[in-house]
Short mmCIF file of C-alpha atoms and ligand atoms in Angstrom, two decimals:
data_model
loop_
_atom_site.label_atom_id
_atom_site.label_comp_id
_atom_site.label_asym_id
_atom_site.label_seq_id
_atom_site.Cartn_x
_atom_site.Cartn_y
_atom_site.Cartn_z
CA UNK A 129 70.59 -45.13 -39.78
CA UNK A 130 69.62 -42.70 -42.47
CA UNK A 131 66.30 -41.13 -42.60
CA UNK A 132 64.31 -38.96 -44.83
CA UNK A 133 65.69 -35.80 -43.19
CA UNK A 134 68.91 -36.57 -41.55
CA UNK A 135 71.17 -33.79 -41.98
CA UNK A 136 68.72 -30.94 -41.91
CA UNK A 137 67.79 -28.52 -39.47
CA UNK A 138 64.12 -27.56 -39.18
CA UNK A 139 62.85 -24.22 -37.45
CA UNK A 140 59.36 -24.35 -35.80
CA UNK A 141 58.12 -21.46 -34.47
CA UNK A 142 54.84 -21.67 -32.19
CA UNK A 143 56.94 -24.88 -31.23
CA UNK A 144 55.03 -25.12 -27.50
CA UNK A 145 51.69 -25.20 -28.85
CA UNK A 146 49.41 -28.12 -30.37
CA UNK A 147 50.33 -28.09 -33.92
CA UNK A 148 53.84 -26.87 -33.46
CA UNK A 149 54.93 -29.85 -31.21
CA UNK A 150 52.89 -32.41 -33.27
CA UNK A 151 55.00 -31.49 -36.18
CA UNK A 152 58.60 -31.27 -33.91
CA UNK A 153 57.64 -35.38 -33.21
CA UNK A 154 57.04 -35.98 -36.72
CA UNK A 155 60.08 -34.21 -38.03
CA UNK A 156 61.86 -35.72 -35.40
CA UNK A 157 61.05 -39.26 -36.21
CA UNK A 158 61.84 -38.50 -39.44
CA UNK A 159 65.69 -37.99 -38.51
CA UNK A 160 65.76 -33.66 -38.52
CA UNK A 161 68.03 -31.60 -35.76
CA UNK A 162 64.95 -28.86 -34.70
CA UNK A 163 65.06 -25.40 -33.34
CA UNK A 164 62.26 -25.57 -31.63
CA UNK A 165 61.26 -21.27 -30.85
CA UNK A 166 58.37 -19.83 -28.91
CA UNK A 167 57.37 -17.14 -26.76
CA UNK A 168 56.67 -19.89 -23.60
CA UNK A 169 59.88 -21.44 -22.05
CA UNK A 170 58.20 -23.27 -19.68
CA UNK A 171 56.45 -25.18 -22.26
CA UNK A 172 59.53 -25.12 -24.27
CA UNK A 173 61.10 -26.63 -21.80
CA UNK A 174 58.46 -29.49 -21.77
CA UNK A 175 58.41 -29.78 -24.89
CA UNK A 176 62.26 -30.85 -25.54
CA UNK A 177 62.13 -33.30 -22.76
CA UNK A 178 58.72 -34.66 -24.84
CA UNK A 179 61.24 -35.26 -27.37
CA UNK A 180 63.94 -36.63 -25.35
CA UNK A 181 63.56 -40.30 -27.14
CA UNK A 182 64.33 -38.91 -30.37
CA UNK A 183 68.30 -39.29 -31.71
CA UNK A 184 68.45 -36.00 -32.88
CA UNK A 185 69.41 -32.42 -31.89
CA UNK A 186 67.42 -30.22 -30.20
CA UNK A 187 67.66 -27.16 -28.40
CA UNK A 188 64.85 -24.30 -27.51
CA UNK A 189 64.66 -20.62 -28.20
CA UNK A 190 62.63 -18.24 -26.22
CA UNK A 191 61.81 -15.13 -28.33
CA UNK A 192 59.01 -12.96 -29.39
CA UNK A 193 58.14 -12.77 -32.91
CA UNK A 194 56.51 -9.43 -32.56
CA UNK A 195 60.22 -7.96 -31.94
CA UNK A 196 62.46 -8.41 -35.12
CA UNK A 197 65.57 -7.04 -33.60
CA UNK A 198 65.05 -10.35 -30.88
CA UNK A 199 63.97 -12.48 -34.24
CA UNK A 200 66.82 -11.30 -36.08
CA UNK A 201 69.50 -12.34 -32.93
CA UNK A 202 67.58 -15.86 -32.69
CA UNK A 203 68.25 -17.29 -36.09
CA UNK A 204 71.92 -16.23 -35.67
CA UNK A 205 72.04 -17.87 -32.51
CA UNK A 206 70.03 -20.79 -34.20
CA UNK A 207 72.76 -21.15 -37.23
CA UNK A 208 75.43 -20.87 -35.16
CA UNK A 209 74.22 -23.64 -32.52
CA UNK A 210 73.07 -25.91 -35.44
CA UNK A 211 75.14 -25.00 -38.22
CA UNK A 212 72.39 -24.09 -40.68
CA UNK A 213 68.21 -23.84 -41.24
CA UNK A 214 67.15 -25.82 -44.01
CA UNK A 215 63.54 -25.66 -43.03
CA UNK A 216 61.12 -23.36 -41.61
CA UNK A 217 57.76 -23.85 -39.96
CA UNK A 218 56.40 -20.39 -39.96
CA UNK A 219 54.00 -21.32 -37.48
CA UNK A 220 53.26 -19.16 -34.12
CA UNK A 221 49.96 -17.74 -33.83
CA UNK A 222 47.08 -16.39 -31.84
CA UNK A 223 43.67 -16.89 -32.87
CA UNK A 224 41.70 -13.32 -31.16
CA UNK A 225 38.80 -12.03 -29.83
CA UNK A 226 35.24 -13.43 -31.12
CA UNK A 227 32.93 -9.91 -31.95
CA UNK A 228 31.09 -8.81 -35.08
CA UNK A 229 33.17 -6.28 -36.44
CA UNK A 230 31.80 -3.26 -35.29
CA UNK A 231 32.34 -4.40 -31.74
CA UNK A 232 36.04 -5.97 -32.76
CA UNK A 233 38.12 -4.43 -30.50
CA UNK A 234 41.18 -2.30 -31.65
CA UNK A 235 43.74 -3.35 -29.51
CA UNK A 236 43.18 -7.13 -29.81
CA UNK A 237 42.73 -6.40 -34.10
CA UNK A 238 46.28 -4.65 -33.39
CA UNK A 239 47.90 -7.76 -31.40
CA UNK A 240 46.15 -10.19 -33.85
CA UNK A 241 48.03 -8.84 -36.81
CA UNK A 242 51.50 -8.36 -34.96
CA UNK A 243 51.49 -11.90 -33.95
CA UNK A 244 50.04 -14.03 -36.88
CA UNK A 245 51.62 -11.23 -39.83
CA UNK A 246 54.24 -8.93 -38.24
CA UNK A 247 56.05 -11.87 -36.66
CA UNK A 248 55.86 -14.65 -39.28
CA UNK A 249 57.37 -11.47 -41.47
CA UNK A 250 59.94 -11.25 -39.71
CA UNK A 251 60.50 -15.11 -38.88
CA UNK A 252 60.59 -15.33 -42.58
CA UNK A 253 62.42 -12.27 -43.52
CA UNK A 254 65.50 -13.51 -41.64
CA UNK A 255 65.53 -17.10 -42.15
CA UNK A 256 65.19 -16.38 -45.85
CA UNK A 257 68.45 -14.13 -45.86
CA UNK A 258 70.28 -17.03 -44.47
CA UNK A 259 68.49 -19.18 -46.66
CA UNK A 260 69.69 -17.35 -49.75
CA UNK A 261 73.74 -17.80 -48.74
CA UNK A 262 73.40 -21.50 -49.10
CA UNK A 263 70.70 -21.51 -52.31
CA UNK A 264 68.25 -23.80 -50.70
CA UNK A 265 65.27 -23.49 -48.38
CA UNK A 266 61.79 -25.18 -47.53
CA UNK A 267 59.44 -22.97 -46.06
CA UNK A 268 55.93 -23.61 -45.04
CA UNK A 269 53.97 -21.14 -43.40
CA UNK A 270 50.42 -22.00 -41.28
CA UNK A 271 47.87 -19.83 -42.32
CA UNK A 272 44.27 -21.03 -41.75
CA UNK A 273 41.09 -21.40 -43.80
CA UNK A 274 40.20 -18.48 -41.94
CA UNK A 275 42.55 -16.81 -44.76
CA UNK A 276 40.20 -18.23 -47.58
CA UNK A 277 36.97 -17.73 -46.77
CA UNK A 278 36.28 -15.26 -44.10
CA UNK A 279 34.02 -16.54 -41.09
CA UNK A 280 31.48 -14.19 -39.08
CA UNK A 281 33.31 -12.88 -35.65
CA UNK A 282 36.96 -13.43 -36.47
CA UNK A 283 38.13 -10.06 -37.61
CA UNK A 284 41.49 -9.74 -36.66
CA UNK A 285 42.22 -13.73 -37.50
CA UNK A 286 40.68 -13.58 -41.24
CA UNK A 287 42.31 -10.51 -41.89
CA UNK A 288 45.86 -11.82 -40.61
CA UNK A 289 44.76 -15.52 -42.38
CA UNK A 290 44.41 -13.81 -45.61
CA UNK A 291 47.97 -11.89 -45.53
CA UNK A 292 49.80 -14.82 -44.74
CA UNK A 293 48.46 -16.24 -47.84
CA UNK A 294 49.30 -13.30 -50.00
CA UNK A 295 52.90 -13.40 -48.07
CA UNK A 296 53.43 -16.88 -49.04
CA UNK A 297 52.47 -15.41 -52.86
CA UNK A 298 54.76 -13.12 -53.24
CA UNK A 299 57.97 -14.83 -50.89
CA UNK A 300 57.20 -17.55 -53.06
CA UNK A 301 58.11 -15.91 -56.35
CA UNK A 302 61.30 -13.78 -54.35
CA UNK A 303 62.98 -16.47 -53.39
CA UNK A 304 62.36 -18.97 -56.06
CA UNK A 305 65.47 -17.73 -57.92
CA UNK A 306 67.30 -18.61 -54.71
CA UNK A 307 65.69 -22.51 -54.64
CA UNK A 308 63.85 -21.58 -51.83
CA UNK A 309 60.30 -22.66 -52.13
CA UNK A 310 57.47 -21.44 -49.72
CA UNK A 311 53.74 -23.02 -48.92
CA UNK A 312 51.18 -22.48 -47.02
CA UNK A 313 48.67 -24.97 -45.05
CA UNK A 314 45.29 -23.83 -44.06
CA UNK A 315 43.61 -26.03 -41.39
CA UNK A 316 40.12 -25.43 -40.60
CA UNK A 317 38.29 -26.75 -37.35
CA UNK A 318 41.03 -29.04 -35.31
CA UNK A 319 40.17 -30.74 -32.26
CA UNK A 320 40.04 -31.52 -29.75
CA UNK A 321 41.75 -29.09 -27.95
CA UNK A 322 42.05 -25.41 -26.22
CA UNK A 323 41.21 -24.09 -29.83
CA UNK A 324 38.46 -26.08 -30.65
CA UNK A 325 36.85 -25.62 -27.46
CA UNK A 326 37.64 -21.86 -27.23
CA UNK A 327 36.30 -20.86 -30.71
CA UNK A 328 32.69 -23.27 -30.35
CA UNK A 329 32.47 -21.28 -26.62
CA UNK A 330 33.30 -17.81 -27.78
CA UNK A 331 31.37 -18.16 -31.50
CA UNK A 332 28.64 -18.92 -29.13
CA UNK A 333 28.96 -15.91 -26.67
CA UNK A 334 29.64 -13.78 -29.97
CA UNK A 335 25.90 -14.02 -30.56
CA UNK A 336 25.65 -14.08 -34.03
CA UNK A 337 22.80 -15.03 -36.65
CA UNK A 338 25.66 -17.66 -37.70
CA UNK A 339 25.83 -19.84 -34.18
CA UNK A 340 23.22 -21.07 -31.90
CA UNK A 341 24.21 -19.24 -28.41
CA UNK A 342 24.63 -22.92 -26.90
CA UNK A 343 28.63 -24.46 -27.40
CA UNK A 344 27.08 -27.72 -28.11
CA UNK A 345 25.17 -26.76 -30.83
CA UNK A 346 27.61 -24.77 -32.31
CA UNK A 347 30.13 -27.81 -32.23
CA UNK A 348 27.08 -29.37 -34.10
CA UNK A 349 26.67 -26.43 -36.76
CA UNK A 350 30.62 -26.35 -37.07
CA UNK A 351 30.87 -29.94 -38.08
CA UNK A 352 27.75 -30.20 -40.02
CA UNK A 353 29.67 -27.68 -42.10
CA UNK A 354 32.27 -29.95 -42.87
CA UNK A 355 31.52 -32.63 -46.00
CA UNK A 356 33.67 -35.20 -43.46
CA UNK A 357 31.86 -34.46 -40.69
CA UNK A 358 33.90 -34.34 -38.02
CA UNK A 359 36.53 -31.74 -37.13
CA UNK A 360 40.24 -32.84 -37.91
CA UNK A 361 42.93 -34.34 -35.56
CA UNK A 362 46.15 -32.26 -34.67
CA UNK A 363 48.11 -34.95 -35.99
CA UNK A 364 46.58 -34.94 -39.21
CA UNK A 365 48.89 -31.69 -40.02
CA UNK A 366 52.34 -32.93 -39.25
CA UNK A 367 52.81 -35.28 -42.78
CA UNK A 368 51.20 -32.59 -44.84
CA UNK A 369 54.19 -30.23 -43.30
CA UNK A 370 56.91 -32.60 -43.93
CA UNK A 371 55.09 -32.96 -47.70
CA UNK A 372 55.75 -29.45 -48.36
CA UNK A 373 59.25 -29.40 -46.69
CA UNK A 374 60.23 -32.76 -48.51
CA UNK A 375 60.92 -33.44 -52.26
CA UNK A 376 57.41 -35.18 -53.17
CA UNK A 377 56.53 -31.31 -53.50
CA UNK A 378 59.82 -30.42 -55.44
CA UNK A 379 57.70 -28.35 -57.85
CA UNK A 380 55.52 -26.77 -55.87
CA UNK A 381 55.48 -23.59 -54.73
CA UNK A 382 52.68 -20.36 -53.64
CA UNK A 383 50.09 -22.70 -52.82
CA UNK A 384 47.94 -23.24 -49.67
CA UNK A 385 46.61 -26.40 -48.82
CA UNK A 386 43.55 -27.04 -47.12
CA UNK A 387 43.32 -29.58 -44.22
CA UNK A 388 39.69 -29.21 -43.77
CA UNK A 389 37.82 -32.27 -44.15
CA UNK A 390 36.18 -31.03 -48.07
P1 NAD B 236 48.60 -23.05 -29.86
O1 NAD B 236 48.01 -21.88 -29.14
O2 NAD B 236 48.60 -24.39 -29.22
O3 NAD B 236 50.10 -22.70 -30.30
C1 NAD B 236 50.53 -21.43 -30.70
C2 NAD B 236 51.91 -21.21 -30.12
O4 NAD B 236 52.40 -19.95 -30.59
C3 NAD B 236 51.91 -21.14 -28.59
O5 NAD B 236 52.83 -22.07 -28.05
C4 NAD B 236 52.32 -19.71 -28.29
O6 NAD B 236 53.11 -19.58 -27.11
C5 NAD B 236 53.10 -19.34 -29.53
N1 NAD B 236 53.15 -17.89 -29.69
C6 NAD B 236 52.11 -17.01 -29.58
N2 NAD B 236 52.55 -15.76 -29.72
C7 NAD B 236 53.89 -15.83 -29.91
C8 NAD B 236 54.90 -14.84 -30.11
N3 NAD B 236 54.61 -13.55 -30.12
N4 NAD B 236 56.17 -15.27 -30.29
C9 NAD B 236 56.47 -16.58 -30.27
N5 NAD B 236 55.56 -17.55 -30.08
C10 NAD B 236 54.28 -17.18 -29.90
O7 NAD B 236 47.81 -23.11 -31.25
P2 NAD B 236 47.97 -24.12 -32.49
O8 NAD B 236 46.63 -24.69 -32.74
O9 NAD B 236 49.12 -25.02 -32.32
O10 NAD B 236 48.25 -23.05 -33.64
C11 NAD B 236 49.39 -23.04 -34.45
C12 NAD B 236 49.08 -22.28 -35.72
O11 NAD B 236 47.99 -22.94 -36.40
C13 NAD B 236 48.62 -20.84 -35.50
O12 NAD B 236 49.20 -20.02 -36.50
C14 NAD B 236 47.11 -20.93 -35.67
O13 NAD B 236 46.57 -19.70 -36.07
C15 NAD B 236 47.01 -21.98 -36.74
N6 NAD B 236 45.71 -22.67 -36.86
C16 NAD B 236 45.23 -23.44 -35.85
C17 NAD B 236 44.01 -24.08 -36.01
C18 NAD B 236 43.43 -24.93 -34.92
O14 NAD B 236 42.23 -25.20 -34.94
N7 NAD B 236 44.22 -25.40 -33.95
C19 NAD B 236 43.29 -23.95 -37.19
C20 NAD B 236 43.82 -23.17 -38.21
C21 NAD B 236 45.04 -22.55 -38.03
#
């Protein structure tokens, strides 16, 4: 049977968590071998057996993106289990403390930024120089709308929002001489869901002239905000992915789409 993406290999990083597995079951179904990498092996673990009813390959990597020599080792290891990376979901991330920014604190702004820009550098870095041998490549990287307009409390996130947007910028133009093109997707309020409830809690506690102090009503606020009005479903990310990755998008590259509701 041949599907839309039998024969390639896609790389998700973040693979354990919410959006990353979403978008390993859609790229599944739609007939890729995955690399599915985080820093959680139980959930990884979890995860592939999730997947189990799929007909394709798949096989887990544990690894910290922080660590670039480890990054560096796991897309060798993922090439030479799976013969090549065709794809990349630059997607691993940690969303931060909630604190006006005179109260951010330094070691969470510091963790923040190695997570969400050191390691999808490096994710990219290396999956780009194999990339380049074979003169083709689909990257998409998850940034946030976070990265576009900057909201009250979230520091460390915006700041690490915005540079993955400027990354995608300039990868974009590097490696378009090597047909290699690179997007970015910006999601805005997802739920529900550990995020969803986590940010309305903590926006809350944060105190600001922004929020009400009570989760409900920030929920409220948060999705009054939104011209759909209501917050966006996890699996309303995985087909905008496999847009970018596929050849509907064939000439597009540098941009960041919003899956935000308006
Ligand atoms: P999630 O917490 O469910 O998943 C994130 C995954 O990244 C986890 O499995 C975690 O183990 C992994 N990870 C964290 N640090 C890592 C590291 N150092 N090395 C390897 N893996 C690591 O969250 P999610 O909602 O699936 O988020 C995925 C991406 O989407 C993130 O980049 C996040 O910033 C972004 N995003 C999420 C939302 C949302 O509301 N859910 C909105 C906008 C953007």
């Amino acid at each position: 049977e041949h599907l839309p993406f039998s024969g390639k290999v896609a790389l998700i990083t973040g693979a354990a968590g919410n959006i990353g597995l979403a978008t390993a079951e859609h790229l599944a179904a739609m007939g890729a071998d995955l690399a599915l990498l985080d820093l959680d092996h139980e959930k990884l673990e979890q995860a592939r057996t999730g997947l189990g009813g799929h007909d394709v390959r798949i096989n887990i990597y544990t690894c910290d993106v922080m660590d670039g020599g480890q990054v560096s080792q796991t897309v060798d290891t993922v090439v030479r289990e799976l013969g090549q990376i065709d794809f990349l979901f630059n997607n691993a991330g940690y969303q931060g403390a909630f604190a006006p920014v005179q109260d951010y604190p330094d070691d969470d702004f510091a963790r923040v930024m190695n997570i969400n820009v050191c390691g999808a550098f490096h994710v990219l870095r290396y999956v780009a120089q194999h990339m380049i041998t074979r003169k083709f490549g689909r990257i998409v990287n998850t940034a946030s709308m976070a990265g576009v307009q900057g909201p009250p409390n979230m520091a460390g996130y915006a700041a690490s929002k915005f540079a993955i947007v400027g990354l995608t910028e300039v990868a974009a133009k590097d490696l378009a001489p090597h047909n290699i093109r690179v997007n970015a997707i910006s999601p805005a309020f997802m739920g529900p869901g550990f995020m969803w409830d986590r940010q309305v809690e903590l926006q809350a506690r944060a105190g600001s002239q922004y929020y009400s102090t009570d989760p409900k009503e920030v929920a409220q606020q948060m999705i009054s905000s939104v011209p759909m009005r209501r917050y966006g479903n996890i699996d309303e990310i995985p087909g905008v992915v496999a847009f970018l990755l596929g050849e509907d998008s064939s000439y597009m590259t540098g941009v960041n789409l919003p899956i935000s509701g308006g």
